[in-house]
């Protein structure tokens, strides 16, 4: 196909989902002339599945994206309709912010941000071909006959590559919610030598609000005090909507068991691998057959629609079966389905083909992010998009890549898991994946990452100044708490009223706060709070650092040990077949992944501690020879 030269850019971003938005905004804000190409302008930052941002492990990712100068946190703060911190009954390591959003408003606000961004062009077209000269990528070719040149290209194609919708035995070649799909790009990528895979995900039906009986459901309200996702925001209070909790019934279970072969998942139609941690209702019934009922949530899709999202009932049953199944659920006996549930299959890559900077190995200047890399979730996509955008800019500038390791943040855990271990199913972030989660809390994401974002030129001066002030405030408040004291006379009457053992002697406020039943509001109650107008996040962070001082100190020692192995670098051109003592499996895996350090090598499946010892001896011998 002949194409005309339609323009030259520093960076081209293919896709306008959550990965594409972060990649394009980062690129443009760092001064690069950027082009963003999407199949549909109506799909910019689309929330094709659940109407929420954040959640367990995912809230941490959004906070880190924000700390580095990304957009997702600001966008959800501007569009949320309910906000809650999850896991508050547990320690701060697993506290995770989650907010319901108005889907249409989330899309509109992000699209407006992109349209108003300097250095950023947004167009609607379909990318069909990756242009290249040898192994160097030079741009893209599109369906409308355009040829765009670039210094770097970022693939953020989401679930649109050769996507297929499944509803029972019916299949449709289209993207989510009836949108188009990318028909030719997969073949172009295979021609470049990429190892492509087929993954699957799905979404529940949307039900008309007026057909739901909320009186038999349990209301789920948001938090009284709203914690913003963005460190740039303080007070974002507004009226919040109510979500509802209900359950499937034994009738639901029987219906599914009797009709299981009508599901696309169990009829053999679907070949792709689905997400283990977001199973369809069919999977739940088959794999957890001892359970008679399953919990699910009813969530509004927005303030200007009566569509309600039925979280927990993703399915690929045919429509007639969907109606019967949803109407068997408590409170949904008269449910009217507005959009059917469906499963969707799509092409993605084996992420072990990626470098840690998210550039594809063997292809110069081609980066990728999001579901194309084998992940699931808006938050995982945004995190990768931001890093891909940053590193594409740094590559063009000839500067060192921004590599976050597992001790820097959840983003580092996410990317390291993908490029080092790979994934055989859509990858989802969870707090359990982070070894250093007591340090990698959502409340201190700015303390960990804002300096890095500022150093590369993405964090604004305003954000950086806020970060420096917060850092100073926390340090000064901890110092004050160490030096100020409280006496039995000042506090024991309050402690005794609450059935708490009083003090025998005076002690510092720092030591007093270490008691489990003591919080900052108690200090304020007896006039021992700061005389400065400290923000709640400063108080909370000071208290966490004091209460968990011993645990955090222990974790920092573990991080020091981890970083020692990360500093032991391995050459990218090292031929592991030449290293005597390595097992055959280890040689094969090491040659395939090409780890950058001993630390990364130790996390590769199939590389044993004995193999790591061999590598350490090899490095020491090489050092002595040098």
Coordinates of C-alpha atoms in Angstrom, one line a residue:
X1 CA 0.0 0.0 0.0
X2 CA 1.3 3.4 -1.0
X3 CA 1.2 6.0 1.8
X4 CA 1.9 9.7 1.9
X5 CA 4.3 11.4 4.4
X6 CA 1.9 12.8 6.9
X7 CA 4.4 14.2 9.4
X8 CA 7.4 13.7 11.6
X9 CA 7.4 13.4 15.4
X10 CA 9.8 12.7 18.2
X11 CA 7.5 10.0 19.7
X12 CA 4.4 8.2 18.4
X13 CA 2.0 6.5 20.8
X14 CA -0.2 3.9 19.4
X15 CA -3.4 3.7 21.5
X16 CA -5.2 6.1 23.8
X17 CA -6.2 3.9 26.8
X18 CA -4.7 4.4 30.2
X19 CA -1.2 3.4 29.1
X20 CA -1.3 5.5 26.0
X21 CA -2.6 8.6 27.8
X22 CA 0.2 8.5 30.4
X23 CA 2.9 7.8 27.8
X24 CA 1.8 10.6 25.5
X25 CA 1.4 13.2 28.3
X26 CA 4.8 12.3 29.8
X27 CA 6.5 12.6 26.4
X28 CA 4.8 15.9 25.6
X29 CA 5.4 17.4 29.0
X30 CA 9.1 16.5 28.7
X31 CA 9.3 18.6 25.6
X32 CA 8.9 16.0 22.8
X33 CA 6.7 16.6 19.8
X34 CA 4.2 13.7 20.3
X35 CA 1.5 12.0 18.2
X36 CA -1.2 9.9 19.8
X37 CA -3.1 7.6 17.4
X38 CA -6.4 5.9 18.5
X39 CA -9.0 3.8 16.7
X40 CA -11.7 6.0 18.2
X41 CA -11.7 9.4 20.0
X42 CA -14.5 8.0 22.1
X43 CA -12.1 5.4 23.6
X44 CA -9.6 7.9 25.1
X45 CA -9.1 6.7 28.7
X46 CA -12.2 4.5 28.4
X47 CA -13.1 2.4 31.4
X48 CA -14.3 -0.6 29.4
X49 CA -14.9 -2.7 32.5
X50 CA -15.4 -1.6 36.1
X51 CA -16.2 2.1 36.9
X52 CA -13.4 2.5 39.4
X53 CA -9.7 3.3 39.9
X54 CA -7.5 1.9 42.5
X55 CA -8.0 -1.1 44.9
X56 CA -5.7 -3.5 46.7
X57 CA -2.2 -3.1 45.3
X58 CA -3.6 -0.9 42.5
X59 CA -4.1 2.2 44.7
X60 CA -0.4 2.1 45.4
X61 CA 0.3 2.2 41.6
X62 CA -1.9 5.2 41.1
X63 CA -0.2 7.1 43.9
X64 CA 3.2 6.3 42.4
X65 CA 2.1 7.4 39.0
X66 CA 1.0 10.6 40.6
X67 CA 4.3 11.1 42.5
X68 CA 6.3 10.8 39.3
X69 CA 4.1 13.5 37.6
X70 CA 1.5 11.3 35.9
X71 CA -2.1 12.2 35.3
X72 CA -4.3 9.3 36.6
X73 CA -4.5 10.4 40.2
X74 CA -5.5 14.0 39.2
X75 CA -8.1 12.6 36.8
X76 CA -9.8 10.3 39.3
X77 CA -9.8 13.1 42.0
X78 CA -11.7 15.3 39.5
X79 CA -14.2 12.7 38.6
X80 CA -14.8 10.3 41.6
X81 CA -18.3 9.7 42.9
X82 CA -17.3 7.5 45.9
X83 CA -14.0 6.9 47.7
X84 CA -12.9 4.3 50.2
X85 CA -9.6 3.1 51.7
X86 CA -9.6 -0.7 51.7
X87 CA -8.1 -3.0 54.3
X88 CA -8.2 -0.4 57.1
X89 CA -8.6 -3.3 59.7
X90 CA -5.0 -4.3 58.7
X91 CA -1.7 -2.4 58.9
X92 CA -0.7 0.5 56.7
X93 CA 1.3 -1.7 54.4
X94 CA -1.9 -3.0 52.7
X95 CA -4.1 0.1 53.0
X96 CA -5.2 0.8 49.4
X97 CA -7.3 3.6 48.1
X98 CA -10.2 2.9 45.7
X99 CA -12.6 5.3 44.1
X100 CA -15.8 4.8 42.0
X101 CA -15.8 7.2 39.0
X102 CA -18.2 8.7 36.6
X103 CA -17.1 6.8 33.4
X104 CA -18.1 9.5 30.9
X105 CA -16.7 12.3 33.0
X106 CA -13.4 10.4 33.5
X107 CA -13.1 10.0 29.7
X108 CA -14.0 13.7 29.0
X109 CA -11.6 15.2 31.6
X110 CA -8.7 13.1 30.3
X111 CA -9.5 13.8 26.7
X112 CA -9.7 17.5 27.5
X113 CA -6.3 17.3 29.3
X114 CA -4.7 15.7 26.2
X115 CA -6.3 18.1 23.7
X116 CA -5.0 21.1 25.7
X117 CA -1.5 19.6 26.2
X118 CA 1.3 21.5 24.4
X119 CA 3.4 19.3 22.0
X120 CA 0.7 16.7 21.7
X121 CA -1.4 15.9 18.6
X122 CA -4.4 13.4 18.9
X123 CA -5.8 11.8 15.8
X124 CA -8.2 8.9 14.9
X125 CA -6.8 6.3 12.6
X126 CA -5.7 2.6 12.7
X127 CA -2.0 1.7 12.8
X128 CA -1.5 -1.2 10.4
X129 CA 2.3 -1.4 10.2
X130 CA 5.5 -0.6 12.1
X131 CA 8.0 1.0 9.8
X132 CA 11.6 0.1 10.2
X133 CA 15.1 0.1 8.7
X134 CA 16.7 -3.2 9.7
X135 CA 16.1 -3.5 13.5
X136 CA 15.5 0.3 13.9
X137 CA 11.9 1.4 14.1
X138 CA 11.3 4.6 12.2
X139 CA 7.5 5.2 12.4
X140 CA 4.1 3.8 11.6
X141 CA 1.8 3.3 8.6
X142 CA -2.0 3.7 8.9
X143 CA -5.2 2.5 7.3
X144 CA -5.9 5.9 5.9
X145 CA -2.7 5.9 3.9
X146 CA -0.6 8.0 6.3
X147 CA 3.1 7.4 7.0
X148 CA 4.3 9.1 10.2
X149 CA 8.0 9.2 11.0
X150 CA 9.3 9.1 14.6
X151 CA 12.4 8.8 16.7
X152 CA 10.6 6.4 19.0
X153 CA 7.3 4.5 19.0
X154 CA 5.3 3.2 22.0
X155 CA 2.7 0.4 21.5
X156 CA -0.2 0.8 24.0
X157 CA -2.8 -1.2 22.0
X158 CA -4.8 -2.6 24.9
X159 CA -7.2 -5.4 24.0
X160 CA -7.7 -4.2 20.4
X161 CA -5.2 -6.4 18.5
X162 CA -7.3 -8.9 16.5
X163 CA -9.9 -8.7 19.2
X164 CA -12.9 -11.1 19.3
X165 CA -16.0 -10.8 21.4
X166 CA -17.7 -13.9 22.7
X167 CA -21.3 -14.1 23.9
X168 CA -22.3 -17.8 24.1
X169 CA -21.6 -19.4 20.7
X170 CA -21.7 -16.1 18.9
X171 CA -18.5 -14.3 18.1
X172 CA -17.8 -10.8 16.7
X173 CA -14.7 -9.4 15.3
X174 CA -14.7 -6.1 17.2
X175 CA -13.3 -4.3 20.2
X176 CA -14.9 -3.5 23.6
X177 CA -18.4 -2.0 23.6
X178 CA -18.9 -2.4 19.8
X179 CA -15.8 -0.3 18.9
X180 CA -13.5 -1.3 16.0
X181 CA -10.4 -3.4 16.3
X182 CA -6.9 -3.5 14.9
X183 CA -6.9 -5.9 12.0
X184 CA -3.3 -5.9 10.6
X185 CA -0.9 -4.7 13.2
X186 CA -0.4 -8.2 14.7
X187 CA 1.0 -9.5 11.3
X188 CA 3.4 -6.5 11.2
X189 CA 4.6 -7.3 14.7
X190 CA 5.1 -11.0 13.9
X191 CA 7.1 -9.9 10.9
X192 CA 9.4 -8.1 13.2
X193 CA 10.0 -11.4 15.1
X194 CA 7.8 -10.8 18.1
X195 CA 6.5 -13.7 20.1
X196 CA 2.7 -13.0 20.2
X197 CA 0.2 -14.6 22.6
X198 CA -3.6 -14.8 23.0
X199 CA -5.1 -13.6 26.2
X200 CA -8.7 -13.2 27.3
X201 CA -10.7 -11.0 29.7
X202 CA -14.3 -10.2 30.2
X203 CA -16.9 -7.8 31.7
X204 CA -20.3 -8.2 33.4
X205 CA -23.6 -7.0 32.1
X206 CA -24.9 -3.5 32.8
X207 CA -28.4 -3.4 34.4
X208 CA -31.0 -0.6 34.4
X209 CA -31.0 1.1 37.9
X210 CA -34.9 1.2 38.0
X211 CA -35.1 -2.6 37.7
X212 CA -33.1 -3.3 40.8
X213 CA -34.5 -3.9 44.3
X214 CA -32.0 -2.1 46.5
X215 CA -34.1 -2.7 49.7
X216 CA -32.8 -6.3 50.0
X217 CA -29.2 -5.3 49.4
X218 CA -26.6 -4.0 51.9
X219 CA -25.6 -0.3 51.3
X220 CA -21.9 0.4 50.9
X221 CA -21.1 4.1 51.6
X222 CA -17.9 5.9 50.9
X223 CA -15.5 7.2 53.6
X224 CA -16.5 10.2 55.6
X225 CA -13.1 11.7 55.1
X226 CA -11.9 11.4 51.5
X227 CA -8.1 10.8 50.9
X228 CA -7.1 12.2 47.5
X229 CA -5.2 10.0 45.0
X230 CA -3.0 13.0 44.0
X231 CA -0.5 14.5 46.3
X232 CA -1.3 17.8 44.7
X233 CA -4.8 17.8 46.3
X234 CA -5.9 18.2 49.9
X235 CA -9.6 18.8 50.3
X236 CA -11.7 17.2 47.5
X237 CA -14.9 16.5 49.5
X238 CA -18.2 16.2 47.5
X239 CA -21.5 14.3 47.8
X240 CA -20.9 10.6 47.3
X241 CA -23.1 7.9 45.8
X242 CA -24.0 4.6 47.4
X243 CA -22.9 1.2 46.1
X244 CA -24.7 -2.0 47.2
X245 CA -23.6 -5.5 48.2
X246 CA -25.6 -8.6 47.4
X247 CA -25.1 -12.3 46.6
X248 CA -25.8 -14.9 44.0
X249 CA -28.2 -17.7 45.1
X250 CA -28.3 -21.5 45.0
X251 CA -30.6 -21.1 42.0
X252 CA -27.8 -19.1 40.3
X253 CA -25.4 -21.9 40.9
X254 CA -27.8 -24.6 39.6
X255 CA -28.5 -22.6 36.4
X256 CA -24.8 -22.2 35.7
X257 CA -24.0 -25.9 36.4
X258 CA -27.0 -27.1 34.2
X259 CA -25.9 -24.8 31.3
X260 CA -22.1 -24.7 31.6
X261 CA -21.6 -25.9 28.0
X262 CA -23.4 -22.9 26.7
X263 CA -20.6 -20.6 28.0
X264 CA -18.0 -19.6 25.5
X265 CA -15.4 -20.3 28.2
X266 CA -16.5 -24.0 28.6
X267 CA -17.6 -24.8 25.0
X268 CA -14.0 -24.7 23.7
X269 CA -14.6 -21.5 21.6
X270 CA -12.1 -19.4 23.7
X271 CA -8.4 -20.2 23.3
X272 CA -7.0 -17.3 25.2
X273 CA -5.9 -17.5 28.8
X274 CA -8.0 -15.5 31.3
X275 CA -7.1 -13.7 34.5
X276 CA -6.9 -15.9 37.5
X277 CA -7.7 -13.1 40.0
X278 CA -10.8 -11.8 38.1
X279 CA -12.6 -15.0 37.2
X280 CA -15.9 -15.3 35.4
X281 CA -18.9 -16.5 37.4
X282 CA -18.7 -19.8 35.5
X283 CA -15.1 -20.2 36.8
X284 CA -16.2 -19.4 40.4
X285 CA -18.9 -22.0 40.3
X286 CA -16.6 -24.7 38.8
X287 CA -13.5 -24.0 40.8
X288 CA -15.2 -23.1 44.2
X289 CA -18.1 -25.6 43.9
X290 CA -18.4 -25.9 47.7
X291 CA -19.7 -22.4 47.9
X292 CA -23.5 -22.0 47.5
X293 CA -23.4 -18.3 47.0
X294 CA -20.9 -15.6 45.9
X295 CA -20.7 -11.9 47.0
X296 CA -21.0 -9.2 44.4
X297 CA -21.3 -5.4 44.2
X298 CA -23.7 -3.1 42.4
X299 CA -21.9 0.0 41.3
X300 CA -23.2 3.1 39.3
X301 CA -21.5 3.8 36.0
X302 CA -21.9 7.5 36.5
X303 CA -24.2 10.4 37.5
X304 CA -25.8 10.9 34.1
X305 CA -26.7 7.3 33.4
X306 CA -28.9 4.6 34.9
X307 CA -26.5 1.8 33.9
X308 CA -25.3 -0.2 36.9
X309 CA -22.2 -2.4 36.8
X310 CA -22.6 -5.9 38.4
X311 CA -19.2 -6.5 39.8
X312 CA -18.4 -10.2 40.3
X313 CA -20.6 -11.6 37.5
X314 CA -18.4 -11.5 34.4
X315 CA -19.7 -14.1 32.0
X316 CA -19.6 -15.3 28.4
X317 CA -23.1 -17.0 28.4
X318 CA -25.5 -16.3 25.6
X319 CA -28.0 -13.5 26.2
X320 CA -31.0 -15.6 27.1
X321 CA -29.0 -17.4 29.8
X322 CA -27.5 -14.1 31.0
X323 CA -31.1 -12.8 31.7
X324 CA -32.1 -15.9 33.6
X325 CA -28.8 -15.9 35.6
X326 CA -28.8 -12.2 36.6
X327 CA -32.5 -12.5 37.5
X328 CA -31.7 -15.3 39.9
X329 CA -29.5 -12.9 42.0
X330 CA -30.9 -11.4 45.2
X331 CA -32.4 -8.0 44.3
X332 CA -32.1 -8.5 40.5
X333 CA -35.3 -10.6 40.1
X334 CA -36.7 -8.0 37.7
X335 CA -33.3 -6.9 36.2
X336 CA -33.3 -5.4 32.7
X337 CA -30.0 -5.8 30.9
X338 CA -28.9 -2.8 29.0
X339 CA -25.5 -4.1 27.8
X340 CA -24.7 -7.8 27.7
X341 CA -21.7 -9.4 29.5
X342 CA -19.0 -10.7 27.1
X343 CA -15.6 -12.2 27.0
X344 CA -12.9 -10.7 24.7
X345 CA -9.8 -12.3 23.3
X346 CA -6.9 -10.3 22.0
X347 CA -3.2 -10.5 21.0
X348 CA -0.4 -9.4 23.3
X349 CA 3.3 -10.2 23.6
X350 CA 5.4 -12.4 25.9
X351 CA 6.8 -9.7 28.2
X352 CA 10.2 -11.4 28.7
X353 CA 11.0 -9.8 25.3
X354 CA 11.2 -6.5 27.0
X355 CA 14.1 -4.7 28.6
X356 CA 13.6 -3.1 32.0
X357 CA 13.1 0.3 30.4
X358 CA 10.1 -1.3 28.4
X359 CA 11.9 -1.2 25.1
X360 CA 11.5 -4.4 23.0
X361 CA 14.7 -6.4 22.8
X362 CA 16.3 -6.4 19.4
X363 CA 14.2 -3.6 18.1
X364 CA 15.7 -0.2 18.5
X365 CA 13.3 2.6 19.6
X366 CA 10.1 0.4 20.0
X367 CA 8.6 0.5 23.4
X368 CA 5.4 -1.0 24.8
X369 CA 3.0 -0.7 27.7
X370 CA -0.2 -1.9 29.2
X371 CA -2.3 -4.9 28.3
X372 CA -0.2 -5.4 25.2
X373 CA 2.5 -6.5 27.7
X374 CA 0.3 -9.1 29.2
X375 CA -1.2 -7.2 32.2
X376 CA -4.8 -6.5 33.2
X377 CA -6.1 -3.4 34.8
X378 CA -6.2 0.3 34.2
X379 CA -3.7 1.1 36.9
X380 CA -1.1 -1.5 35.7
X381 CA -1.5 0.0 32.2
X382 CA -1.0 3.6 33.4
X383 CA 2.1 2.7 35.4
X384 CA 3.7 1.1 32.4
X385 CA 2.6 3.8 30.0
X386 CA 4.3 6.5 32.2
X387 CA 7.6 4.5 32.4
X388 CA 7.5 3.8 28.6
X389 CA 6.9 7.5 27.9
X390 CA 9.7 8.6 30.2
X391 CA 12.2 6.1 28.9
X392 CA 11.4 6.8 25.2
X393 CA 12.2 10.5 25.9
X394 CA 15.4 9.6 27.8
X395 CA 16.5 7.3 24.9
X396 CA 16.1 10.1 22.4
X397 CA 18.1 12.4 24.6
X398 CA 20.8 9.8 25.0
X399 CA 20.3 9.8 28.8
X400 CA 20.2 6.9 31.3
X401 CA 16.9 5.1 31.5
X402 CA 14.6 5.4 34.5
X403 CA 14.6 1.9 36.0
X404 CA 12.6 1.5 39.2
X405 CA 13.6 -1.6 41.1
X406 CA 11.5 -3.7 43.5
X407 CA 12.5 -1.6 46.5
X408 CA 11.6 1.7 44.7
X409 CA 7.9 1.0 44.3
X410 CA 5.1 -1.2 43.1
X411 CA 5.9 0.0 39.6
X412 CA 9.3 -1.6 39.9
X413 CA 7.7 -4.8 41.2
X414 CA 5.3 -4.9 38.3
X415 CA 7.9 -4.3 35.5
X416 CA 10.4 -6.6 37.1
X417 CA 7.8 -9.4 37.3
X418 CA 6.9 -9.0 33.7
X419 CA 10.4 -8.8 32.1
X420 CA 12.1 -11.3 34.5
X421 CA 9.4 -13.9 35.2
X422 CA 7.0 -13.3 32.4
X423 CA 3.3 -14.2 32.8
X424 CA 1.1 -17.0 31.4
X425 CA -2.1 -15.1 32.2
X426 CA -3.2 -11.5 32.4
X427 CA -1.0 -10.1 35.2
X428 CA -2.6 -8.3 38.1
X429 CA -0.9 -6.3 40.8
X430 CA -1.4 -7.3 44.5
X431 CA 0.2 -6.2 47.7
X432 CA 1.5 -9.8 48.2
X433 CA 3.7 -9.4 45.2
X434 CA 5.8 -6.7 46.9
X435 CA 8.4 -8.0 49.3
X436 CA 9.0 -4.6 50.8
X437 CA 5.4 -3.5 51.1
X438 CA 5.8 -1.9 54.6
X439 CA 8.2 0.6 53.0
X440 CA 6.3 0.8 49.7
X441 CA 3.1 2.3 51.3
X442 CA 0.7 4.5 49.4
X443 CA 1.1 7.4 51.9
X444 CA 4.8 7.8 51.2
X445 CA 4.9 7.3 47.4
X446 CA 5.8 11.0 47.0
X447 CA 8.7 10.6 49.4
X448 CA 10.0 7.7 47.4
X449 CA 9.5 8.9 43.8
X450 CA 9.0 12.7 43.5
X451 CA 12.7 13.4 43.5
X452 CA 13.2 11.0 40.6
X453 CA 10.4 12.6 38.6
X454 CA 11.8 16.0 39.2
X455 CA 15.3 15.0 38.2
X456 CA 14.1 13.7 34.8
X457 CA 12.1 16.9 34.2
X458 CA 8.5 15.6 34.5
X459 CA 7.6 16.8 38.0
X460 CA 6.6 20.5 38.0
X461 CA 8.3 23.0 40.3
X462 CA 4.9 23.4 42.2
X463 CA 4.7 19.7 42.9
X464 CA 8.4 19.6 43.9
X465 CA 8.0 22.5 46.3
X466 CA 5.0 20.7 48.0
X467 CA 7.1 17.6 48.3
X468 CA 10.0 19.4 50.0
X469 CA 7.6 21.1 52.4
X470 CA 5.9 17.8 53.3
X471 CA 9.3 16.1 53.8
X472 CA 10.5 18.9 56.1
X473 CA 7.2 19.0 58.0
X474 CA 7.3 15.2 58.7
X475 CA 11.0 15.4 59.8
X476 CA 10.3 18.4 62.1
X477 CA 7.2 16.9 63.6
X478 CA 9.0 13.6 64.4
X479 CA 11.8 15.7 66.0
X480 CA 9.3 17.6 68.1
X481 CA 7.6 14.4 69.2
X482 CA 11.0 13.1 70.4
X483 CA 11.6 16.2 72.4
X484 CA 8.2 17.0 73.9
X485 CA 6.9 15.0 76.8
X486 CA 3.7 13.9 78.4
X487 CA 3.0 13.2 82.1
X488 CA 0.6 10.9 83.9
X489 CA -1.2 13.9 85.3
X490 CA -1.9 15.2 81.7
X491 CA -3.2 12.0 80.2
X492 CA -4.2 9.3 82.8
X493 CA -7.7 10.6 83.4
X494 CA -8.5 10.3 79.7
X495 CA -6.9 6.8 79.4
X496 CA -8.8 5.6 82.4
X497 CA -12.1 6.8 81.0
X498 CA -11.4 4.7 77.9
X499 CA -10.4 1.6 79.9
X500 CA -6.7 2.0 78.9
X501 CA -3.8 1.4 81.3
X502 CA -2.4 4.8 82.4
X503 CA 1.2 5.9 82.6
X504 CA 3.4 5.4 85.6
X505 CA 6.0 7.9 84.5
X506 CA 6.3 10.7 82.0
X507 CA 7.7 9.8 78.6
X508 CA 8.3 11.4 75.2
X509 CA 5.4 11.9 72.8
X510 CA 7.4 9.7 70.4
X511 CA 7.4 6.8 72.8
X512 CA 3.8 7.5 73.8
X513 CA 2.7 7.2 70.2
X514 CA 4.2 3.7 70.0
X515 CA 1.4 2.4 72.2
X516 CA -1.2 0.7 69.9
X517 CA -4.2 2.5 71.4
X518 CA -2.7 6.0 71.0
X519 CA -3.2 8.1 67.9
X520 CA -2.5 11.7 66.9
X521 CA -6.0 12.9 67.7
X522 CA -5.5 11.9 71.3
X523 CA -2.4 14.1 71.5
X524 CA -4.4 17.0 70.1
X525 CA -7.2 16.3 72.6
X526 CA -4.8 17.0 75.5
X527 CA -3.1 20.0 73.8
X528 CA 0.0 18.0 72.7
X529 CA -0.5 18.4 68.9
X530 CA 1.7 20.6 66.8
X531 CA 1.1 24.3 67.0
X532 CA 1.7 24.4 63.2
X533 CA -1.2 23.9 60.8
X534 CA 0.0 20.4 59.7
X535 CA -1.9 18.5 57.0
X536 CA -3.5 15.2 57.9
X537 CA -1.0 13.3 55.6
X538 CA 2.0 14.8 57.5
X539 CA 0.5 13.6 60.8
X540 CA -0.4 10.2 59.5
X541 CA 3.0 9.6 58.0
X542 CA 4.8 10.7 61.2
X543 CA 2.6 8.3 63.2
X544 CA 3.2 5.4 60.9
X545 CA 7.0 6.0 60.9
X546 CA 7.0 6.0 64.7
X547 CA 4.6 3.1 65.3
X548 CA 6.4 0.8 62.8
X549 CA 9.9 2.1 63.4
X550 CA 11.3 -1.4 64.3
X551 CA 9.7 -3.1 61.3
X552 CA 10.6 -0.4 58.9
X553 CA 14.2 -0.5 60.1
X554 CA 14.3 -4.3 59.6
X555 CA 12.9 -3.9 56.1
X556 CA 15.5 -1.2 55.2
X557 CA 18.2 -3.7 56.1
X558 CA 16.6 -6.2 53.7
X559 CA 16.5 -3.6 51.0
X560 CA 20.2 -2.8 51.5
X561 CA 21.0 -6.5 51.0
X562 CA 18.7 -6.6 47.9
X563 CA 20.4 -3.5 46.4
X564 CA 23.9 -5.1 46.8
X565 CA 22.9 -7.9 44.4
X566 CA 21.2 -5.3 42.1
X567 CA 24.6 -3.5 41.9
X568 CA 26.4 -6.5 40.7
X569 CA 25.9 -5.9 37.0
X570 CA 25.9 -8.4 34.2
X571 CA 26.9 -7.5 30.6
X572 CA 24.0 -7.5 28.2
X573 CA 26.2 -9.4 25.6
X574 CA 27.3 -12.1 28.1
X575 CA 27.1 -15.6 26.6
X576 CA 26.1 -17.9 29.5
X577 CA 27.0 -21.0 27.5
X578 CA 30.6 -20.1 28.1
X579 CA 30.3 -20.1 31.9
X580 CA 31.3 -23.5 33.3
X581 CA 29.2 -24.8 36.2
X582 CA 25.9 -23.4 35.1
X583 CA 23.1 -26.0 34.6
X584 CA 21.7 -26.3 31.0
X585 CA 18.3 -24.9 32.1
X586 CA 19.9 -21.9 33.7
X587 CA 22.0 -21.2 30.6
X588 CA 18.9 -21.3 28.4
X589 CA 16.9 -19.0 30.7
X590 CA 19.8 -16.5 31.3
X591 CA 20.5 -16.3 27.5
X592 CA 16.8 -15.7 26.9
X593 CA 16.2 -13.0 29.5
X594 CA 19.7 -11.4 29.5
X595 CA 19.5 -10.1 33.1
X596 CA 21.1 -6.8 33.9
X597 CA 22.2 -7.8 37.4
X598 CA 22.8 -10.8 39.7
X599 CA 19.7 -9.7 41.6
X600 CA 17.5 -10.0 38.5
X601 CA 19.2 -13.3 37.5
X602 CA 18.2 -14.7 40.9
X603 CA 14.5 -14.1 40.2
X604 CA 14.4 -15.9 36.9
X605 CA 12.4 -19.1 37.1
X606 CA 14.8 -22.1 36.5
X607 CA 17.9 -20.3 37.9
X608 CA 18.9 -21.9 41.2
X609 CA 20.9 -20.5 44.1
X610 CA 23.7 -22.8 43.0
X611 CA 23.7 -21.1 39.6
X612 CA 23.8 -17.7 41.3
X613 CA 26.9 -18.8 43.2
X614 CA 28.5 -19.8 39.9
X615 CA 27.7 -16.3 38.5
X616 CA 29.2 -14.6 41.6
X617 CA 32.4 -16.6 41.2
X618 CA 32.5 -15.7 37.5
X619 CA 32.1 -12.0 38.3
X620 CA 34.8 -12.1 40.9
X621 CA 37.2 -13.9 38.6
X622 CA 36.5 -11.3 35.8
X623 CA 37.1 -8.5 38.3
X624 CA 40.5 -9.9 39.3
X625 CA 41.5 -10.4 35.7
X626 CA 40.6 -6.8 35.0

